Coordinates of C-alpha atoms in Angstrom, one line a residue:
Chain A
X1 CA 139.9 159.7 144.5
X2 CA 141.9 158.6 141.3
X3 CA 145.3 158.0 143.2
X4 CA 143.2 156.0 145.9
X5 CA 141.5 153.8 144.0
X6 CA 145.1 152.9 142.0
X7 CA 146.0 152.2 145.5
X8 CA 143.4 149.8 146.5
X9 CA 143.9 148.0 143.0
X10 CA 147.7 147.7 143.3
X11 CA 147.4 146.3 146.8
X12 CA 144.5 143.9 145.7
X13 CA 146.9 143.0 142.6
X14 CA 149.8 142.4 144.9
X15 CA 147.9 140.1 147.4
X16 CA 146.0 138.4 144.0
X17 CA 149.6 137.5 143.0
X18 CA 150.9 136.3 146.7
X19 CA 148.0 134.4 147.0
X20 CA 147.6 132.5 144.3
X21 CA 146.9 128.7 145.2
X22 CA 149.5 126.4 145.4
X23 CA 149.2 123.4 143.1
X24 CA 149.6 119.7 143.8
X25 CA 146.2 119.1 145.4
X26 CA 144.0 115.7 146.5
X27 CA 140.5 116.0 146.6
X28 CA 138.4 117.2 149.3
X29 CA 137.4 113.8 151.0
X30 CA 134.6 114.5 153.4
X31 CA 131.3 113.6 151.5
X32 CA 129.1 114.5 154.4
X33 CA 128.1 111.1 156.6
X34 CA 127.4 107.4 155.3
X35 CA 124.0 108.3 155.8
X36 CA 124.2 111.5 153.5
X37 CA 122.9 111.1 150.0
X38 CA 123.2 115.0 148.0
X39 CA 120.9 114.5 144.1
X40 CA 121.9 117.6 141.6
X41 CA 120.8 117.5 138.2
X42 CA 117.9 117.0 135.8
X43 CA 114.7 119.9 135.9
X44 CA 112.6 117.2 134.4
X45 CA 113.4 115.0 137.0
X46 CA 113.6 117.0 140.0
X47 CA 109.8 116.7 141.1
X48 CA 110.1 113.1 141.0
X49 CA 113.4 112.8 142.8
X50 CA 111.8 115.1 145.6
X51 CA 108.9 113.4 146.2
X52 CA 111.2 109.7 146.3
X53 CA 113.7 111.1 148.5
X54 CA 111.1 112.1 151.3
X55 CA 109.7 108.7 151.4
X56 CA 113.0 107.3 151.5
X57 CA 113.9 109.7 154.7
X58 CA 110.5 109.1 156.3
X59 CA 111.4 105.1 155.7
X60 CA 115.3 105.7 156.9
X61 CA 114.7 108.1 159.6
X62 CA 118.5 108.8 160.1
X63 CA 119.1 109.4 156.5
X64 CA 119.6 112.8 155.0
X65 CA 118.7 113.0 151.1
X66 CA 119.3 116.4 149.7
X67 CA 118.2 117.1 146.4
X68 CA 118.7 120.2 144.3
X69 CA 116.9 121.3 139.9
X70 CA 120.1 122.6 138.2
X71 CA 120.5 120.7 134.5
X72 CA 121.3 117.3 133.6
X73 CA 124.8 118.6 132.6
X74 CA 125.5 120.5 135.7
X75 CA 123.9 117.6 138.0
X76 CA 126.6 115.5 135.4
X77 CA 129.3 117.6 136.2
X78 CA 128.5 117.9 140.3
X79 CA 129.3 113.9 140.4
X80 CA 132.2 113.7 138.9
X81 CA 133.8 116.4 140.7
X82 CA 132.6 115.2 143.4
X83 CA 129.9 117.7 145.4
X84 CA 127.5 115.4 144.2
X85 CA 126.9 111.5 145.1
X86 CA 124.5 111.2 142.4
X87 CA 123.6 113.1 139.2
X88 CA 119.7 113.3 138.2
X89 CA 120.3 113.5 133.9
X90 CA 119.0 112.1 130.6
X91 CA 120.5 109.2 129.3
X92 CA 123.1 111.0 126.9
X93 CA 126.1 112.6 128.6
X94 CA 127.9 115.2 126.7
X95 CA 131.6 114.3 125.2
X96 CA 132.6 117.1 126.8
X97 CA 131.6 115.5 130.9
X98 CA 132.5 112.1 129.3
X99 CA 135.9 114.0 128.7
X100 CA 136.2 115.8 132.7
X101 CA 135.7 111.9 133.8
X102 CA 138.2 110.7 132.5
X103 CA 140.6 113.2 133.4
X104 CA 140.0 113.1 136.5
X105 CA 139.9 109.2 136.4
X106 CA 135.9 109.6 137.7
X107 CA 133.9 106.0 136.8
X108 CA 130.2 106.3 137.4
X109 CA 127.2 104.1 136.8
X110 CA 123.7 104.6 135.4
X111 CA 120.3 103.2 136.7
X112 CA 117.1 104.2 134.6
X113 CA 114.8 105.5 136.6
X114 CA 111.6 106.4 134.2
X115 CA 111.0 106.4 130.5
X116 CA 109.9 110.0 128.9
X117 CA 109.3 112.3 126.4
X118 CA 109.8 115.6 124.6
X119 CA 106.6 117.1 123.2
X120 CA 106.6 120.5 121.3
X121 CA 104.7 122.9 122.8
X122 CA 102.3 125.6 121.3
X123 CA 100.0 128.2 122.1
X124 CA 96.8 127.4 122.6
X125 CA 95.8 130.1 120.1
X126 CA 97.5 128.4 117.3
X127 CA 95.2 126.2 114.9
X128 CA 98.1 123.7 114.0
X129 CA 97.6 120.7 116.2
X130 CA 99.9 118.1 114.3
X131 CA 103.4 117.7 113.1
X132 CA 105.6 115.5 111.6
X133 CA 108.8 115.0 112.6
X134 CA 110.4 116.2 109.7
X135 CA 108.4 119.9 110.1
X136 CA 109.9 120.0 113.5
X137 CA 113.8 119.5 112.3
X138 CA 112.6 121.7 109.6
X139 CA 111.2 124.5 111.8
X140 CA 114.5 124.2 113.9
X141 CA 117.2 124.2 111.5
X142 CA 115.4 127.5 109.6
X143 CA 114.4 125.7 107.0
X144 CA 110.4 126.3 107.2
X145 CA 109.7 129.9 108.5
X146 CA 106.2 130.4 108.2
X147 CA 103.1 128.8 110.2
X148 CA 101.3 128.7 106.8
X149 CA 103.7 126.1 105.5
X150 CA 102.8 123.6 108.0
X151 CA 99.2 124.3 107.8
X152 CA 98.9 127.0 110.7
X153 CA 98.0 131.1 109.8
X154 CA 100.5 133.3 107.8
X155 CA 102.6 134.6 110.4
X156 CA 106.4 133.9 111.2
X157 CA 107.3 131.2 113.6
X158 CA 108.8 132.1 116.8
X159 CA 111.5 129.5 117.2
X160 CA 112.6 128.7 121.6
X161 CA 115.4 126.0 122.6
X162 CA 116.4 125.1 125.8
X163 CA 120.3 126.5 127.0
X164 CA 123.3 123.9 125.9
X165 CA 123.4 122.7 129.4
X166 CA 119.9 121.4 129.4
X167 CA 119.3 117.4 129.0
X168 CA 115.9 118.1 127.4
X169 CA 118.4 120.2 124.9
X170 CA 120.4 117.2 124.3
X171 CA 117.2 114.6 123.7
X172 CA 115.9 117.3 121.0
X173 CA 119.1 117.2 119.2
X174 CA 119.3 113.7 119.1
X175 CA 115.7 112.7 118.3
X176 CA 114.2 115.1 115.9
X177 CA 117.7 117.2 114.6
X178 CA 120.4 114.3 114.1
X179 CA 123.9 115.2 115.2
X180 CA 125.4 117.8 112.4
X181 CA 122.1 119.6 112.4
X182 CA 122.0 123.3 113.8
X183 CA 119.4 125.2 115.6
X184 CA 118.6 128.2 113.4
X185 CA 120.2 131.3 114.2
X186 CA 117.1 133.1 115.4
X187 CA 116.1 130.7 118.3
X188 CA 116.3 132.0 121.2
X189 CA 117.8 129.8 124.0
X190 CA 115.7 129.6 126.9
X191 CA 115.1 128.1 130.7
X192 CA 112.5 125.6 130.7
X193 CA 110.3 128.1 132.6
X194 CA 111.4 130.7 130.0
X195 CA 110.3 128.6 127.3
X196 CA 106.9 128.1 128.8
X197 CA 106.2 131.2 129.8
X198 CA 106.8 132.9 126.5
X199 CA 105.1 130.0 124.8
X200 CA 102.1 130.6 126.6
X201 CA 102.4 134.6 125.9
X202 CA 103.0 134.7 121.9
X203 CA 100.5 132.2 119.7
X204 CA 103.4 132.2 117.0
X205 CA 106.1 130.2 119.5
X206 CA 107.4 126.7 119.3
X207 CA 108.6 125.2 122.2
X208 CA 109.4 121.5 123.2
X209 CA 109.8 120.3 126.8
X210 CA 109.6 117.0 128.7
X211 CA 105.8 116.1 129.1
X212 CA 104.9 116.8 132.4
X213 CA 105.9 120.1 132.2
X214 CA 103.5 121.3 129.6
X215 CA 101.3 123.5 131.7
X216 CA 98.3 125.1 129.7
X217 CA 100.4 124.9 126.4
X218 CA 98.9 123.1 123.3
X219 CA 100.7 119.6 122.6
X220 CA 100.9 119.0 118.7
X221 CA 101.0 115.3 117.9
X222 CA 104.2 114.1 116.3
X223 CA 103.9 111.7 113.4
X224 CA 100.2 111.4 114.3
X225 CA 101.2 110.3 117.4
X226 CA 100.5 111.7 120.8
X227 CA 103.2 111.1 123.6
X228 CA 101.6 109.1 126.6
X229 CA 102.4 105.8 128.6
X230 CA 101.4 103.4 125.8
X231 CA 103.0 104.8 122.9
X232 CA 106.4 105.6 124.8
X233 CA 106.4 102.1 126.1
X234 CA 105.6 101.1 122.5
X235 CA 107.9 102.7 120.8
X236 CA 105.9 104.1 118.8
X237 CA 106.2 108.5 119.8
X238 CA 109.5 109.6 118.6
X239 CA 110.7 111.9 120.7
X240 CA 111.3 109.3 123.4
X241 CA 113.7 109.2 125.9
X242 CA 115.0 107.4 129.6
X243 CA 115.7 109.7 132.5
X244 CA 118.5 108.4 134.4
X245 CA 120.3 108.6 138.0
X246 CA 124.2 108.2 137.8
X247 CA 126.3 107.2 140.7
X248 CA 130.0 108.0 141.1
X249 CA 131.9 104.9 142.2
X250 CA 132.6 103.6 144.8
X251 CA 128.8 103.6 145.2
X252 CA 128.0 103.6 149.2
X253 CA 125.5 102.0 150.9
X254 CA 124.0 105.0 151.9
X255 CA 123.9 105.7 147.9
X256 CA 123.3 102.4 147.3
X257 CA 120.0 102.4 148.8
X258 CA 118.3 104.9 147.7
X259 CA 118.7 103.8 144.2
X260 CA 117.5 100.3 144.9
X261 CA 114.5 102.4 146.3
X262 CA 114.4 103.8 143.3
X263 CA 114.4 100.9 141.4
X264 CA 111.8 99.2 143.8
X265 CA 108.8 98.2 141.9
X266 CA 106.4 98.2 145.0
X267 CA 108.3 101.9 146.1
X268 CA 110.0 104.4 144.0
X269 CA 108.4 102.8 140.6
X270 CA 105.0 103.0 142.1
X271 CA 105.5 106.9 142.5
X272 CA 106.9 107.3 139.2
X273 CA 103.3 105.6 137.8
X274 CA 101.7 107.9 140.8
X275 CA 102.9 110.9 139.5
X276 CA 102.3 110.2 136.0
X277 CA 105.5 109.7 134.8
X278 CA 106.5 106.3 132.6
X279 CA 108.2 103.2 134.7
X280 CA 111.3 101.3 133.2
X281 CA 109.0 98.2 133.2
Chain B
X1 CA 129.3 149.8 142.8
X2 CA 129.9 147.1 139.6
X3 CA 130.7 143.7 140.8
X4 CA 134.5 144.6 139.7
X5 CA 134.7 147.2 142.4
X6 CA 133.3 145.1 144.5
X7 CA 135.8 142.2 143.8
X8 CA 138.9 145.0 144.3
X9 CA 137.3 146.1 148.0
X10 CA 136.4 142.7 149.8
X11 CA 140.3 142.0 148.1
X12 CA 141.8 145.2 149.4
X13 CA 140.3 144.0 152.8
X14 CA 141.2 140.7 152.6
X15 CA 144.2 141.5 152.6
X16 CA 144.8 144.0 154.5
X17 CA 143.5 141.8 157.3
X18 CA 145.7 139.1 156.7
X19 CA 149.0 141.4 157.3
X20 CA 148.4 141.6 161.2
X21 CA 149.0 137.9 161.4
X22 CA 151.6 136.6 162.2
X23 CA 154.4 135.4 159.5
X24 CA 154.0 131.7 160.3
X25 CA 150.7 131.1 159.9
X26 CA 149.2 130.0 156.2
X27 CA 146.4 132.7 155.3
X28 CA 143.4 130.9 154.3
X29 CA 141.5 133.5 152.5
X30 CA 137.6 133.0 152.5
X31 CA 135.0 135.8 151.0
X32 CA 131.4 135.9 149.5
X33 CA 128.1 136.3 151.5
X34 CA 128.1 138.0 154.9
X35 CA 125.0 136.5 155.8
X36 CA 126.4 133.2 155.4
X37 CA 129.3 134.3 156.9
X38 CA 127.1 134.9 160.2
X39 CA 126.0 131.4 160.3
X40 CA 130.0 130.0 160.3
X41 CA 130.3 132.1 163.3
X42 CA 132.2 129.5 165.8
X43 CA 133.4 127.5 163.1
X44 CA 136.3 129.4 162.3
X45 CA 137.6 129.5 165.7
X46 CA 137.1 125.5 166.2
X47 CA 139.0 124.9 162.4
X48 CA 142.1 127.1 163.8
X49 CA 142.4 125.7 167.5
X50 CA 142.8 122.1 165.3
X51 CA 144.7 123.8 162.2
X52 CA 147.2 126.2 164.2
X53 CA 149.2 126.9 161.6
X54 CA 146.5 128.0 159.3
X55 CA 145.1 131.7 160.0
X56 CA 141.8 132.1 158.5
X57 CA 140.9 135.3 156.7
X58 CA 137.6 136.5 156.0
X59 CA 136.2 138.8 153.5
X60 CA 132.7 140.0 152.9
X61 CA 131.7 141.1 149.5
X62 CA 128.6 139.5 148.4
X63 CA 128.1 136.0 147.0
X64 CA 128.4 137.4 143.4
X65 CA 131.6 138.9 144.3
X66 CA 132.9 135.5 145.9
X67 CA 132.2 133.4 143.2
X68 CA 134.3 135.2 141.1
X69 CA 137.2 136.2 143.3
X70 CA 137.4 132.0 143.9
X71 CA 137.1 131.5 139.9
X72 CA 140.3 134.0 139.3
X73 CA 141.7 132.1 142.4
X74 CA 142.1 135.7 144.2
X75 CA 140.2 134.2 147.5
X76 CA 140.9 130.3 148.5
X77 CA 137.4 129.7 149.7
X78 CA 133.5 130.9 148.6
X79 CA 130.8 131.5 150.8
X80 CA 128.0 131.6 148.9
X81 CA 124.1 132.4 149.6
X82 CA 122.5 130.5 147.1
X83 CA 122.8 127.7 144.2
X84 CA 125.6 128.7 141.4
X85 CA 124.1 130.5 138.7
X86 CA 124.4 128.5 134.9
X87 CA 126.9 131.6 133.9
X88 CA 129.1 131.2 137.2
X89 CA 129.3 127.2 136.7
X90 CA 132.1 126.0 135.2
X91 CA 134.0 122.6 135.1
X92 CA 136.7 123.1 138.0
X93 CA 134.3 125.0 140.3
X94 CA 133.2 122.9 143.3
X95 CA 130.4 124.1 145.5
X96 CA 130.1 122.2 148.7
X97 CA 126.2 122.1 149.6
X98 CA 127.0 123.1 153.5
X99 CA 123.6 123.2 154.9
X100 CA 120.2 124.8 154.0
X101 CA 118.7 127.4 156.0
X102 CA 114.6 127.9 156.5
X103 CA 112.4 129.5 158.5
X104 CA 108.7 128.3 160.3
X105 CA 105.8 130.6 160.2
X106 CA 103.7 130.3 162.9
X107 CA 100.1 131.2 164.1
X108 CA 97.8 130.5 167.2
X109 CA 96.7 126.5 167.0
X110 CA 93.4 128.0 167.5
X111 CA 93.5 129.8 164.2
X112 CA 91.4 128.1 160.7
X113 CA 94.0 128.6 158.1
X114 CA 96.3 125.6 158.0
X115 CA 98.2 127.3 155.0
X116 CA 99.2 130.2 153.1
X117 CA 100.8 131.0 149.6
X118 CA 104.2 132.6 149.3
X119 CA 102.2 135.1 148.2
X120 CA 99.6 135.7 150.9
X121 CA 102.5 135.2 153.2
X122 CA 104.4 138.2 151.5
X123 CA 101.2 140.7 151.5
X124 CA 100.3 140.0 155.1
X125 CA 103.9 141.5 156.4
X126 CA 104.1 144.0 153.8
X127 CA 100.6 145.4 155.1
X128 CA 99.1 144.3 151.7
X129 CA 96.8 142.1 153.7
X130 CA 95.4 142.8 157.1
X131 CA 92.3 140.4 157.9
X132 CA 92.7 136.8 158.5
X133 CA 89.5 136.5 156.4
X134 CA 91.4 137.7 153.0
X135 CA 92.9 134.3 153.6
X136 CA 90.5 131.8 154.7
X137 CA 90.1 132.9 158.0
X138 CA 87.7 134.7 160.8
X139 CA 87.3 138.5 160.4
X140 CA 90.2 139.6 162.8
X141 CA 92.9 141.9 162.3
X142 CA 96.5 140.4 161.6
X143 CA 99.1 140.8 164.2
X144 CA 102.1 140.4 162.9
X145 CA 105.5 139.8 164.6
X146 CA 108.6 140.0 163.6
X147 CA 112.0 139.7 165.0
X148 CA 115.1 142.4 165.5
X149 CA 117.2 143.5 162.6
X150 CA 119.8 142.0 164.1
X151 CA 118.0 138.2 164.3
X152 CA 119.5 135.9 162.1
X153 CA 116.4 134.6 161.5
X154 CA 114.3 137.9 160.6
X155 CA 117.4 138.4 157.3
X156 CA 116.1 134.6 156.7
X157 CA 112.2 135.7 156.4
X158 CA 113.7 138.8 154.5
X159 CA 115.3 136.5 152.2
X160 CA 113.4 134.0 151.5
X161 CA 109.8 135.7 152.0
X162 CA 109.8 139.3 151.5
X163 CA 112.4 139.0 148.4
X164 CA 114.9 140.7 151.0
X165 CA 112.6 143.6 151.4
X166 CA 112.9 143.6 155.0
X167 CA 112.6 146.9 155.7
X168 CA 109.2 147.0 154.3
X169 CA 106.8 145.1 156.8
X170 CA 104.0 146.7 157.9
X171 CA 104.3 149.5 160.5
X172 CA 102.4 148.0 163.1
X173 CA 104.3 145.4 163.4
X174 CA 105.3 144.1 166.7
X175 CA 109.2 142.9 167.0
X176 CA 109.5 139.9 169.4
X177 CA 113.0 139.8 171.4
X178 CA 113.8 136.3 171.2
X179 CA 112.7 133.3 170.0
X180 CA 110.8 132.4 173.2
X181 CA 109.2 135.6 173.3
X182 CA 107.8 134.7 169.8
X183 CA 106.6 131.4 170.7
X184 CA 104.3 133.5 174.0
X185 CA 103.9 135.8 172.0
X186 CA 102.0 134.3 169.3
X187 CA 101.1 131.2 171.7
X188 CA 98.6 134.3 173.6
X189 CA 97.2 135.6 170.7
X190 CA 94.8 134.1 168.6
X191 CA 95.3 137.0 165.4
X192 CA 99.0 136.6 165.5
X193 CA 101.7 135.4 162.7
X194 CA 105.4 135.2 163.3
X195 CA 108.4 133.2 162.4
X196 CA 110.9 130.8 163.9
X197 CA 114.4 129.4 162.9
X198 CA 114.0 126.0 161.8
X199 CA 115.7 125.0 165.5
X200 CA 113.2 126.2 167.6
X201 CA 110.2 124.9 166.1
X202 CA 107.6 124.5 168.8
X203 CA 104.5 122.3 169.9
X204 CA 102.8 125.2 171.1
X205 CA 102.3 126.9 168.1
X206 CA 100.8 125.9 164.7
X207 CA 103.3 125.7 161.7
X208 CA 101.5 126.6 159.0
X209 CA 102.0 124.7 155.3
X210 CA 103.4 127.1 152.6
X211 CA 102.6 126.5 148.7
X212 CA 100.8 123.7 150.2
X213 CA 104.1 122.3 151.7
X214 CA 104.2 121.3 155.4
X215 CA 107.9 122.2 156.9
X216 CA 110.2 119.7 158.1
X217 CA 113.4 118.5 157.7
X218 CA 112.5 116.3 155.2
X219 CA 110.8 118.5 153.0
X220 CA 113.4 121.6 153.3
X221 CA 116.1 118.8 152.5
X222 CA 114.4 117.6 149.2
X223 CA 113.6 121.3 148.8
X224 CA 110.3 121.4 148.5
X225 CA 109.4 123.5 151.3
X226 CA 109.6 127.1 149.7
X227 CA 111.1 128.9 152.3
X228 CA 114.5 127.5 152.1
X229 CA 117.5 128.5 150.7
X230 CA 121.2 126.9 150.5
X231 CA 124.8 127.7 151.6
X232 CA 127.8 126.5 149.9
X233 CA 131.6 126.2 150.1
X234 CA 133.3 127.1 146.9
X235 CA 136.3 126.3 145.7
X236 CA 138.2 125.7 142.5
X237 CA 141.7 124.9 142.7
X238 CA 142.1 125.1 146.4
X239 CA 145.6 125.0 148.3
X240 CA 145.4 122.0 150.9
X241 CA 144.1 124.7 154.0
X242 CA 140.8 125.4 151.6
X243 CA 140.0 121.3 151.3
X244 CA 140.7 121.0 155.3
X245 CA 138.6 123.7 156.0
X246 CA 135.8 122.5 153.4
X247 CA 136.4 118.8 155.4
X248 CA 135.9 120.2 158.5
X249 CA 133.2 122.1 158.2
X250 CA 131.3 118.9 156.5
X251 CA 132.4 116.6 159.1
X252 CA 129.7 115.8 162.1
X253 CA 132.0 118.5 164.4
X254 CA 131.8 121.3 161.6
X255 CA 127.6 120.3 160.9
X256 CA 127.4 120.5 164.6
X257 CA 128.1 124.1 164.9
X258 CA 126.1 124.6 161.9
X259 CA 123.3 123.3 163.5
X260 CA 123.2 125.1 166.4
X261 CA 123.8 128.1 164.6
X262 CA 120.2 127.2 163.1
X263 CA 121.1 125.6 159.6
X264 CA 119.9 122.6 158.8
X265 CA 122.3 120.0 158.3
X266 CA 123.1 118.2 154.9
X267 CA 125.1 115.4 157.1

């Protein structure tokens, strides 16, 4: 059995060394049809982007839109390599894509497509039912540990983030942490489903998620403010931010398209205010 | 077997494969999921009648295995079963969305129930459920049919509604040869539930909604019909045979054969 299994590994190491790939490559060219749009990206945005796309097919019959719920940065990082005409993200893209762009000489444009916002998420067991925003950077860096401190029972707070991938992540940082700031060590680092689910199981979590995803968790208000259409479009709930759609160029027409139905007041803007979600205007 | 042993065998066979053919042709070495690799069938032969010089090689494995044989650039070419996981990502892999694959359940038109949940679906071929009335319905015994083990479209169901626990539907149920004999089949019985490939969807029959999601193409393409899952081509630093195969098999000709294969198209 021993001397076999050396066997099978030299050959496979042989053939793994014959076959490695030869360099000097151009990019894969066929994109699917003119009339084939592929969407990869944003959770938060995926319901959304489904629900467009299908009355964007059902008004182009010939049309194929295909969308697919990764991350913003994976939806990010599908365009510019190409597997993707169109990346569904926040409106922050990480150094590190803005980085693979330009080394591979990749320009792509944005379109906001619906304003939005974080909320933190509680359990509805758990008596604290405001927060400033300075308690939540506290909470996150490790800086307050116990619910009593913010006005909640004596009992250690459960601290959840999202995965470094995740737009929603990225919004968090930037809103309510500030660049150098770091997510205590004891977070855990979550799905967005993970984070609700375990929010909803242990009344000493914190979450935060985008907020139509809320589910049955509690929703503190932040700075006394709660996060709906008004006080987004005002300005006036912090943890605000734009969900975008970003094209590779050269945008087709194909592409082209569905983003102006996107954009349309009277079509893709009415079913963001259908579905709840915030329009750009 | 750990997914290292795996990576070693579907290698081992790879390549042992690709020593029969003859010195002047290019081996294009693809691995991953055999199930996908069921639904390429024709495809291969088309992409070397164009590409002679270019011998295609395939290797099974498992989509796991695949993924990570095309990431240590031991394989030139994925096939994978599903969406890449956010461990297996990374920021030279390239997965090709080839086509999605999805499967109709299907009742009498004369039966009540419009719908079912993914989970009503999966108790009522797992035996869990045996009365159309447990689900809305008159008080009838459920007849369900399924296809052969060999059906592409029976691994599909497995797949996508029995969390690939195929080999667990209900004892009594009844297997339907062929896709026709489904449609009779369930067209002459008012009690009865069975499946179709997304191609051979049928007026005489009553697709029912799932999660509350009618099936079409539209709605497995924006992925919110449930029962629908996704293939890919993989690649990550692919010798110039990978990116022609990948191009082919995107093109209208290399869709085509998908199609009939019964994927749905992402062209």
């Amino acid at each position: 059995m021993g001397a076999h299994r050396m066997l099978v590994l030299s050959v496979a190491a042989a053939c793994a060394l014959a076959f490695v790939p030869s360099s000097g490559r151009a990019d894969i060219q066929a994109q699917g049809s003119d009339h084939s749009v592929e969407l990869r990206g944003s959770t938060s945005l995926y319901p959304l982007a489904q629900r467009v796309a299908e009355a964007y097919m059902q008004e182009h019959p010939g049309a194929s839109v295909v969308v697919s719920g990764e991350s913003s940065f994976r939806g990010l990082k599908a365009m510019i390599v190409g597997t993707a005409e169109v990346a569904m993200a926040t409106d922050i893209v990480p150094e590190e894509l803005e980085k693979l762009a330009r080394t591979r000489s990749v320009k792509f444009d944005r379109f906001d497509v619906c304003r939005d916002a974080l909320v933190p998420i509680l359990n509805p067991a758990n008596p604290v039912s405001a927060l400033t925003l300075k308690q939540l950077s506290d909470i996150y860096r490790g800086a307050i540990l116990n619910w009593k401190d913010v006005g909640g029972n004596d009992a250690s707070i459960h601290v959840l983030s999202h995965e470094g991938t995740s737009g929603t992540y990225e919004t968090f940082k930037q809103t309510v942490l500030g660049d150098s700031a770091v997510i205590t060590p004891s977070a855990r680092m979550l799905s967005h489903q993970g984070v609700l689910d375990l929010v909803a199981k242990d009344p000493d979590a914190i979450g935060y998620i985008g907020m139509h995803e809320v589910g049955a968790s509690k929703v503190p208000t932040v700075n006394g403010v709660t996060a709906d259409a008004a006080s987004i479009t005002s300005g006036r709930y912090p943890m605000r931010r734009q969900l975008s759609l970003y094209a590779r160029e050269p945008i087709s027409s194909e592409t082209k398209g569905l983003i102006d139905f996107f954009l349309d007041p009277a079509k893709g803007q009415a079913m963001v205010r259908e579905l709840g979600d915030v329009p750009m205007k | 077997m750990t997914r290292a042993t795996n990576v070693v065998l579907l290698l081992a066979a790879v390549c042992t494969a690709s020593c029969k053919g003859p010195p002047t042709r290019e081996p294009l070495l693809i691995a991953g999921s055999t199930t996908m690799r069921e639904y390429l069938e024709g495809l291969e032969e088309e992409f070397e009648r164009r590409n002679p010089t270019i011998d295609v090689v395939f290797g099974g494995g498992g989509t796991a295995a695949g993924a990570m044989a095309v990431k240590k650039g031991a394989v030139d070419v994925a096939m994978m079963g599903r969406d890449l996981s956010a461990s297996e990502d990374d920021l030279t892999l390239r997965n090709y969305l080839l086509a999605r694959d999805s499967v109709v359940v299907i009742t009498n038109p004369s039966n009540p129930v419009d719908g079912l949940s993914l989970a009503q679906l999966k108790a009522i071929y797992l035996g869990e459920v045996r009365s159309w009335k447990d689900v809305g319905g008159q008080d009838s015994p459920i007849v369900v049919y399924e296809r052969e083990w060999s059906d592409r479209s029976r691994k599909s169901f497995g797949a996508l509604a029995l969390s690939g626990d195929s080999d667990g539907v209900v004892q009594s149920a009844k297997t339907a040869p062929s896709a026709d004999e489904m449609i009779s089949a369930i067209r002459s019985n008012p009690s009865a539930i069975g499946y179709l490939p997304m191609n051979r969807m049928s007026k005489d029959v009553k697709n029912l909604r799932i999660d509350g999601v009618e099936v079409s193409r539209i709605t497995v393409l924006s992925g919110r019909y449930p029962l629908t899952r996704s293939f890919y081509l993989v690649v990550s630093n692919p010798p110039r045979s990978a990116e022609k195969f990948v191009e082919f098999a995107l093109s209208a000709d290399g869709e085509g054969i998908l199609a009939k294969n019964g994927l749905i198209p992402t062209f």
